[in-house]
mmCIF file of C-alpha atoms in Angstrom:
data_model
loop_
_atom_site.group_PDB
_atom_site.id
_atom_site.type_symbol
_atom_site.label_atom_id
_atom_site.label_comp_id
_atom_site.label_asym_id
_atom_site.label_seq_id
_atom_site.Cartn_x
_atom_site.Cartn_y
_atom_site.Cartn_z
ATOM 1 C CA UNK A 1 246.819 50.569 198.460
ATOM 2 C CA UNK A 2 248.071 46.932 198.889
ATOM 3 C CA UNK A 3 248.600 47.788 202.823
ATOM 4 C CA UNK A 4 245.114 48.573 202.815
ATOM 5 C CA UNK A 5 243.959 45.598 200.119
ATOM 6 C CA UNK A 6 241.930 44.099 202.741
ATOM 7 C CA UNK A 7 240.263 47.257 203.971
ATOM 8 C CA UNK A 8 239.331 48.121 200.565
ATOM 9 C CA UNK A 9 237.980 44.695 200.089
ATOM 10 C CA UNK A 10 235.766 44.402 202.940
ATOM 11 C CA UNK A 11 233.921 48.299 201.915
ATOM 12 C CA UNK A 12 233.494 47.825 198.387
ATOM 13 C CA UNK A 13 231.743 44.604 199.872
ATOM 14 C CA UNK A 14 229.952 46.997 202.729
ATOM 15 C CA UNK A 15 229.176 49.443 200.453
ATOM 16 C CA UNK A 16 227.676 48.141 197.399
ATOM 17 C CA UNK A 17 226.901 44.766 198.183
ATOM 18 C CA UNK A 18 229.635 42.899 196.058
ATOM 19 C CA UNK A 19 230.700 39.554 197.300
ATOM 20 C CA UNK A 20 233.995 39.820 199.475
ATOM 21 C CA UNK A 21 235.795 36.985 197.219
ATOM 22 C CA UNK A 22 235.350 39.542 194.162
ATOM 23 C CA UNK A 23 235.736 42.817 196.100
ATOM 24 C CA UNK A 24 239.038 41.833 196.902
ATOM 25 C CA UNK A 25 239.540 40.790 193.230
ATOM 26 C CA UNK A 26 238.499 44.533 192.197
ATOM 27 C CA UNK A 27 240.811 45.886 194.783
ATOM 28 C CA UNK A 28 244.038 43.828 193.114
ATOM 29 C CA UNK A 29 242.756 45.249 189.304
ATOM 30 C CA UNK A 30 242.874 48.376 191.154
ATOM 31 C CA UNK A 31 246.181 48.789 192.144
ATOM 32 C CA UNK A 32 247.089 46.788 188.987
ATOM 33 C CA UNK A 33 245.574 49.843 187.328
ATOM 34 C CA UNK A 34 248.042 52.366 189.367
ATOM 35 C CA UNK A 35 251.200 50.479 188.102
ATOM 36 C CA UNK A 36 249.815 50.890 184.550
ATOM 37 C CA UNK A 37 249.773 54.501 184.850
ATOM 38 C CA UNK A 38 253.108 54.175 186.657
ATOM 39 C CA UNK A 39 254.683 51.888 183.331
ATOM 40 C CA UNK A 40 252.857 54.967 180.942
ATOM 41 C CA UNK A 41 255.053 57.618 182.880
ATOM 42 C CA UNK A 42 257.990 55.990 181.658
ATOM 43 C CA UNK A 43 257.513 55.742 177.675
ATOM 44 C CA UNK A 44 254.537 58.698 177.387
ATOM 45 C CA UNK A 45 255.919 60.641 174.928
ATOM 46 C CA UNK A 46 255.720 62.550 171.677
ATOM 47 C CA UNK A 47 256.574 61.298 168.135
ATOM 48 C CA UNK A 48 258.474 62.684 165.528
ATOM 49 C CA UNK A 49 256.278 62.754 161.895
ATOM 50 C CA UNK A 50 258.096 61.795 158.878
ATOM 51 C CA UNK A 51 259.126 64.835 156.472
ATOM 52 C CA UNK A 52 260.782 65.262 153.233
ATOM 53 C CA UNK A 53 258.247 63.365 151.072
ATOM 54 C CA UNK A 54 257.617 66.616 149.262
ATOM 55 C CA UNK A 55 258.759 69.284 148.200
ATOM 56 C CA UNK A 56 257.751 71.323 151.141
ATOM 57 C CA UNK A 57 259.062 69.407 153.366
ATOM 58 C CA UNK A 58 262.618 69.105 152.887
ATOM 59 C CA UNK A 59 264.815 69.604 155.147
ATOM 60 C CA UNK A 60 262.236 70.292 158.129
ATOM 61 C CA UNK A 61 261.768 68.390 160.691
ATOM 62 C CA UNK A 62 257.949 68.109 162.686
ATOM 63 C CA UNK A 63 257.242 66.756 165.947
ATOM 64 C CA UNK A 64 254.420 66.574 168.822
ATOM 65 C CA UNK A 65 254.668 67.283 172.583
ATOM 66 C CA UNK A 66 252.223 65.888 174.696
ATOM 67 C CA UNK A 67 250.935 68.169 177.132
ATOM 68 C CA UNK A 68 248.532 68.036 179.725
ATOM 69 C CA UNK A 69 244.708 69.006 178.556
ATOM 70 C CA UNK A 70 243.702 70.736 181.309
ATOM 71 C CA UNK A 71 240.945 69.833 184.359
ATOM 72 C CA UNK A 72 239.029 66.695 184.308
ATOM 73 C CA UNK A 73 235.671 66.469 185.620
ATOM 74 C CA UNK A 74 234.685 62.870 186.401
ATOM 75 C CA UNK A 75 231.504 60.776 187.853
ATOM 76 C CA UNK A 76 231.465 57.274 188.390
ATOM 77 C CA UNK A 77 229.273 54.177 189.040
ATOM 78 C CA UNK A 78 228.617 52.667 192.027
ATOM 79 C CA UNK A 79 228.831 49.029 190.802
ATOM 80 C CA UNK A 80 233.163 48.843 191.146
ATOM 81 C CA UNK A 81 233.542 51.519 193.418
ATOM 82 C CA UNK A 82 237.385 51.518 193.476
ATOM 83 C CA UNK A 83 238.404 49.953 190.093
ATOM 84 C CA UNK A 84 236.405 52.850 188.692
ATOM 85 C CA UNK A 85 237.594 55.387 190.352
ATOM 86 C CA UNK A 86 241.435 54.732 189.588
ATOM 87 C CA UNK A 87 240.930 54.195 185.847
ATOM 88 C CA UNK A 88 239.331 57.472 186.180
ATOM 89 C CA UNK A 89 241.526 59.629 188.358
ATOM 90 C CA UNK A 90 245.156 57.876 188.023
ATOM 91 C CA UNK A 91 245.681 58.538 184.595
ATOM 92 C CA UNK A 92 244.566 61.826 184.698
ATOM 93 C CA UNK A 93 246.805 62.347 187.725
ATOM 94 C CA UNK A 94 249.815 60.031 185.391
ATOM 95 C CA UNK A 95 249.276 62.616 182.326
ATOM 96 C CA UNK A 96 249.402 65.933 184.691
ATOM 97 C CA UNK A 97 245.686 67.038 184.534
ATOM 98 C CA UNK A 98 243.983 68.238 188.040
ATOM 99 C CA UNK A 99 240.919 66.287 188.458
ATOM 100 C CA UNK A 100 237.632 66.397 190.586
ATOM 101 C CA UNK A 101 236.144 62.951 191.245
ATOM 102 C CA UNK A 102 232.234 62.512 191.409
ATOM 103 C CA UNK A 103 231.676 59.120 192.961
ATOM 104 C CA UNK A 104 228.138 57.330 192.867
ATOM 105 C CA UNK A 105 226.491 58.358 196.112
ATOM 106 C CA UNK A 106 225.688 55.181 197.199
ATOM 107 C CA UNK A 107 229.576 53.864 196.830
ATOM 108 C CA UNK A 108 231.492 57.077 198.251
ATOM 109 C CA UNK A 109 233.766 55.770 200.583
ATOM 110 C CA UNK A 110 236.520 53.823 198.489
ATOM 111 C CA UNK A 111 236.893 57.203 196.893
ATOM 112 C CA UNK A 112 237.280 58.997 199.528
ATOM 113 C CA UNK A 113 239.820 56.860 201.077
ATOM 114 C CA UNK A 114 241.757 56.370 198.137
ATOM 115 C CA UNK A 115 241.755 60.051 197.170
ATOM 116 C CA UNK A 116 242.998 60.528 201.037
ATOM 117 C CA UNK A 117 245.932 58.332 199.851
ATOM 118 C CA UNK A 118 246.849 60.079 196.596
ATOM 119 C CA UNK A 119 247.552 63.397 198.932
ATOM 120 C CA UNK A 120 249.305 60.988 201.170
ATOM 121 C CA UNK A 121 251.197 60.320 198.329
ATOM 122 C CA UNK A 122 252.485 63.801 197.766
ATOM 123 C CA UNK A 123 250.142 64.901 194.790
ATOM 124 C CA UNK A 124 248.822 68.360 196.125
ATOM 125 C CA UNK A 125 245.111 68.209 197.353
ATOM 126 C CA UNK A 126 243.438 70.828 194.911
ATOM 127 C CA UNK A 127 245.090 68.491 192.081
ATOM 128 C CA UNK A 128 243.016 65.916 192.947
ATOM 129 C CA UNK A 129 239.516 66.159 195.015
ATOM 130 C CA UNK A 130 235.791 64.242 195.781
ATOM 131 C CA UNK A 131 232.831 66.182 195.326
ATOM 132 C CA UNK A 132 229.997 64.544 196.858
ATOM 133 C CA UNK A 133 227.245 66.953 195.768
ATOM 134 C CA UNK A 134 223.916 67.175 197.527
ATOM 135 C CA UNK A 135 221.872 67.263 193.877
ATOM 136 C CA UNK A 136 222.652 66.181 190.947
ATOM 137 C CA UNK A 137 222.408 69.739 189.526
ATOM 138 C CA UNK A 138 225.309 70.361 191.179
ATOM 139 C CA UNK A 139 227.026 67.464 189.218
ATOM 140 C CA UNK A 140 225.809 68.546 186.122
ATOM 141 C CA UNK A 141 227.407 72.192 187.202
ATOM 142 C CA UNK A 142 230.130 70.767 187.539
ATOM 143 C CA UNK A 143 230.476 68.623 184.279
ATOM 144 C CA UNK A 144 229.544 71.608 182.400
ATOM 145 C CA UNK A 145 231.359 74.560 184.130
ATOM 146 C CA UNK A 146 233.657 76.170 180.939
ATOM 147 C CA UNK A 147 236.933 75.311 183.005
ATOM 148 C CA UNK A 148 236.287 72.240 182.573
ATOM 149 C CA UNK A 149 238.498 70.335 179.570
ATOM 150 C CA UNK A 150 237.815 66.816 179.974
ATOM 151 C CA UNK A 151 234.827 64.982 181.535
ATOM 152 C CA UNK A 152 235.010 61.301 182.434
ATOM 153 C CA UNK A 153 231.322 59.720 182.546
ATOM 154 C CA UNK A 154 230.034 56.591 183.497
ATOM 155 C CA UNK A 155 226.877 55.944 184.051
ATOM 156 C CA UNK A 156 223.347 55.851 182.029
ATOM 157 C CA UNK A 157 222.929 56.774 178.369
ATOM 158 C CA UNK A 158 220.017 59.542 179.312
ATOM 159 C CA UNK A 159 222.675 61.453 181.752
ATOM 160 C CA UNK A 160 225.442 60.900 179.352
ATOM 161 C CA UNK A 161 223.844 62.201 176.425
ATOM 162 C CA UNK A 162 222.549 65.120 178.203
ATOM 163 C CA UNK A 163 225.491 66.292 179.420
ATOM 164 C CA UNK A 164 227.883 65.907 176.391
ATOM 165 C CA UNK A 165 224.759 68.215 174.733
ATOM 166 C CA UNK A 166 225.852 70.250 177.167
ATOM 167 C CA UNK A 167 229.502 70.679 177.195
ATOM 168 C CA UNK A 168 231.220 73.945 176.296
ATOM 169 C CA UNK A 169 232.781 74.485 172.481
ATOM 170 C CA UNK A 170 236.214 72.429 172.709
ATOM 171 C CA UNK A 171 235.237 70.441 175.862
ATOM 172 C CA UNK A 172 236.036 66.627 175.022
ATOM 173 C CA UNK A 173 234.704 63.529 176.642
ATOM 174 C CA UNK A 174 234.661 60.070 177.236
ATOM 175 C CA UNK A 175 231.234 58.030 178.022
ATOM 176 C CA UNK A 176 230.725 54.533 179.164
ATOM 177 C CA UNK A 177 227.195 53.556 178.910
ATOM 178 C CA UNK A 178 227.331 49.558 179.070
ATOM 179 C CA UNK A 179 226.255 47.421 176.798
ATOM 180 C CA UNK A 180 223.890 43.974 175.698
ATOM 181 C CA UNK A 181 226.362 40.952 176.128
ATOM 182 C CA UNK A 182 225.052 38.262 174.265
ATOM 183 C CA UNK A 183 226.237 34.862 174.564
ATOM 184 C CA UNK A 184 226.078 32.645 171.432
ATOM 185 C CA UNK A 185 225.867 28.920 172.076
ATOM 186 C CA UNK A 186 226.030 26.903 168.788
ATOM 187 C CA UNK A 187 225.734 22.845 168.573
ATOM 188 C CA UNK A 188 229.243 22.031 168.792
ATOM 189 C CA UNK A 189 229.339 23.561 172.134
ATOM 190 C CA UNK A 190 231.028 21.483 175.444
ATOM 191 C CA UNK A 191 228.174 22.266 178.373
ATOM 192 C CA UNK A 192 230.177 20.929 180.797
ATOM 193 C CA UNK A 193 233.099 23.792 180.147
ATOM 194 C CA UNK A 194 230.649 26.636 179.512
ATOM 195 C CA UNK A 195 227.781 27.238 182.099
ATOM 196 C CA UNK A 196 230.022 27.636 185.172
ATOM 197 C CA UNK A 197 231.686 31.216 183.384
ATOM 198 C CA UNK A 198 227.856 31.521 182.018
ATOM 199 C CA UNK A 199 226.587 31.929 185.327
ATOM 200 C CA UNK A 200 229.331 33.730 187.104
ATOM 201 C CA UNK A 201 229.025 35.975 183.950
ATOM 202 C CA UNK A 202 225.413 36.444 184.227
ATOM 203 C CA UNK A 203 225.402 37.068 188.047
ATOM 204 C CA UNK A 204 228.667 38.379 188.790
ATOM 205 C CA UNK A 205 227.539 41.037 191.333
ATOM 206 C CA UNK A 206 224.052 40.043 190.968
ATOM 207 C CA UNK A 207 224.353 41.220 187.514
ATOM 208 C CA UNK A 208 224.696 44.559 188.031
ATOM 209 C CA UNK A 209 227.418 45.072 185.936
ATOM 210 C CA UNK A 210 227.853 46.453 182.243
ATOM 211 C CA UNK A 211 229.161 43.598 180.441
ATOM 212 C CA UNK A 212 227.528 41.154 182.307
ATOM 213 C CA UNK A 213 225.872 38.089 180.316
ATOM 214 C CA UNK A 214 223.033 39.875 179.259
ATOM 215 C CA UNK A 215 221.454 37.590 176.361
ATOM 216 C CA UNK A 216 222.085 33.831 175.907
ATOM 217 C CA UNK A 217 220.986 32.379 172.959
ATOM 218 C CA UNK A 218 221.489 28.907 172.085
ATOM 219 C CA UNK A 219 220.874 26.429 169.333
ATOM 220 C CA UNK A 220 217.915 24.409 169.646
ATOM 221 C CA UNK A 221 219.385 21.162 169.816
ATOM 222 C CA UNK A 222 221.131 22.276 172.983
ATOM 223 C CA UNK A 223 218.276 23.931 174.554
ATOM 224 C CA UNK A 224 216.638 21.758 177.073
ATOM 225 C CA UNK A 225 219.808 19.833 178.465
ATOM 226 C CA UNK A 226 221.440 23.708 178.370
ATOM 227 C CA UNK A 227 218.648 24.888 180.595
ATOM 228 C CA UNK A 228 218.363 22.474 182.895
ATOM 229 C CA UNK A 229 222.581 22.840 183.366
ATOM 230 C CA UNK A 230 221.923 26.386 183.582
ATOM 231 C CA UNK A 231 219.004 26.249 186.104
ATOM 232 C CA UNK A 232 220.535 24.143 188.122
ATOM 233 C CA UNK A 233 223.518 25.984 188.890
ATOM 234 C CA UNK A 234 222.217 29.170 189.003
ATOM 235 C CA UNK A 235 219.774 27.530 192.003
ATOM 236 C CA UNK A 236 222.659 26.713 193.611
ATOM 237 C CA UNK A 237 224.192 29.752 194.039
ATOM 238 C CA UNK A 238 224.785 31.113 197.482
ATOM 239 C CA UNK A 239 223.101 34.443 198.231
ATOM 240 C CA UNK A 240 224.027 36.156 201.625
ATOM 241 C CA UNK A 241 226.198 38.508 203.376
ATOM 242 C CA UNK A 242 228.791 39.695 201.266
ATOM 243 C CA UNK A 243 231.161 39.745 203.312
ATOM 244 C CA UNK A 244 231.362 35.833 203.840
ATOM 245 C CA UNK A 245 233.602 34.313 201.676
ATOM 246 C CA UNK A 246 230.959 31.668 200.576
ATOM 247 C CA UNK A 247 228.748 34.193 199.389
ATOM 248 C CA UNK A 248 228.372 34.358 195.819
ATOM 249 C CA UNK A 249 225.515 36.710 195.108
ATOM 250 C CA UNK A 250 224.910 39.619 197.625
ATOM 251 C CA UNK A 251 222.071 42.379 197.781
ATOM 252 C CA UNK A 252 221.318 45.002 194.553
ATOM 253 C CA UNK A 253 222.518 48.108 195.336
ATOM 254 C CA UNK A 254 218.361 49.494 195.417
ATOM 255 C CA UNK A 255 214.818 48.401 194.947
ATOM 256 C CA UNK A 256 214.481 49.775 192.350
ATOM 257 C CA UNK A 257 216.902 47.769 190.844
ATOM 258 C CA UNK A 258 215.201 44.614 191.542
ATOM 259 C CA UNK A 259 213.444 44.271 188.489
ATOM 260 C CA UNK A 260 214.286 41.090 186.431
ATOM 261 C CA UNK A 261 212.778 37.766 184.470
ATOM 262 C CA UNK A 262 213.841 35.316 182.243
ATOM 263 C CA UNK A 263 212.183 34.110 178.728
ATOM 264 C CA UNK A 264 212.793 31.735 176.905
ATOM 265 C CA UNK A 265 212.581 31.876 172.950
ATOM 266 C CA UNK A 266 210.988 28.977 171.119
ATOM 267 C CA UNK A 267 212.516 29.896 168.123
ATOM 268 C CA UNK A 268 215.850 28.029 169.792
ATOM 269 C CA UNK A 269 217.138 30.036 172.222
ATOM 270 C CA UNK A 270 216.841 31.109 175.536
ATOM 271 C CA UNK A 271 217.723 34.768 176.755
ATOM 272 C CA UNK A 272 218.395 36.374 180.094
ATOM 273 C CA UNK A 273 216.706 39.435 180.555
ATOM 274 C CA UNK A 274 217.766 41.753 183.336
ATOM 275 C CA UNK A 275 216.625 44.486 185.360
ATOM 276 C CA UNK A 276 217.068 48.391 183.801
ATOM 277 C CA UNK A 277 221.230 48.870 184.695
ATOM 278 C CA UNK A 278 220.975 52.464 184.277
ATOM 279 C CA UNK A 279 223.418 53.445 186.690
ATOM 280 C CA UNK A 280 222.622 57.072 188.249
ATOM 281 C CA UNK A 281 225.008 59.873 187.936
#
């Protein structure tokens, strides 16, 4: 992965739009993410449990074993198409589970390529595959199938929901949804130190991101001279190719996803309010 850092920067920036300058950023939290699993390898273990506080217990000794759960299903999101992917796959691959990767279909690429170098690697190719489905029944087949022991979700609430209704007895599950991200902005506040990581937060991949500055509210002394500051800089962002390293703001990943406004609430505050994130499955 670091040989190919710059490959993997420029098509997470072809792919889904995100500024090259932060693609490349992704791509160095990715393979930070690999050594993690690497470091877990080495102290992963089980734990003895303390005995001979009763009767019962004396002169026993208890301990766990951690073993491997079985096969993880998992889909992804298309807005960090390889930082996703690895905290999905790697420790699943780190803890000895088989796993089938789902990527968004509009970022498949980085998964593909990176799965390509997991069997480069050495790990066996049915231990680790892509499934790039041509409906999203197919997905949900997948997700649901009875083999399956652990699925790995992210993407909308609606999808989520529906498939963990769905899961088998004993299937388990982790779900990322996203979330609201306000920003709280009292009177003692120092403007000059706070709307540059406002606005990077707020449009950081032209806000399609999950915990993205979603809400900003701010005290009503603050409030004009905040949003003028604010304005300002957000009108001076640079929106272009992505793959320039001036650009700061490329294209959504959809229409559809080009629904957004701002309000601003007399009552003292002022709020961002963004497009619909739900992120298809």
């Amino acid at each position: 992965m670091e040989g190919k850092r710059a490959h993997f920067g420029r098509q997470i920036a072809r792919e889904g739009g995100k500024p090259l300058t932060d693609a490349l950023i992704e791509t160095d939290r990715a393979i930070d993410g690999v050594r993690n699993a690497v470091d877990v390898l080495r102290v992963t273990g089980g734990r003895e449990i303390p005995m001979g506080i009763t009767k019962a217990s004396v002169d026993r000794r208890a301990f766990t074993i951690v073993e491997p759960i079985g096969v993880v299903a998992a889909i992804s999101a298309f807005n960090h198409p390889l930082n996703l992917i690895v905290h999905q796959i790697v420790p699943a691959i780190a803890v000895g589970c088989p796993v089938i990767i789902k990527p968004a279909m509009a970022t498949p690429l980085c998964c593909v390529d990176l799965v390509a170098l997991v069997h480069e690697a050495g790990l066996p190719p049915g231990w680790c595959q892509t499934f790039l489905p041509e409906t999203n029944e197919l997905a949900e087949q997948l997700a649901t199938d009875p083999r399956i022991a652990f699925l790995s979700f992210i993407g909308s609430s609606r999808v989520g929901w529906h498939l963990r209704s769905k899961l088998p007895p004993g299937t388990r599950c982790a779900l990322e949804h996203g979330g609201a991200a306000p920003a709280i902005i009292d009177r003692s506040a120092d403007l000059d130190r706070i709307v540059e990581p406002l606005t990077k937060g707020g449009y950081y991949h032209a806000g399609q991101v999950c915990v993205s500055t979603q809400r900003i509210y701010v005290h009503a002394d603050l409030e004009r001279d905040f949003l003028e500051r604010f304005a300002a800089r957000v009108a001076a962002l640079k929106v272009g190719d992505p793959e320039l390293p001036e650009t700061e703001i490329g294209p959504l990943i959809n229409p559809r996803e080009g629904r957004a406004g701002l309000r601003v609430d007399r009552r003292g505050g002022c709020a961002r309010r963004p497009r619909d994130r739900r992120r298809a499955a």
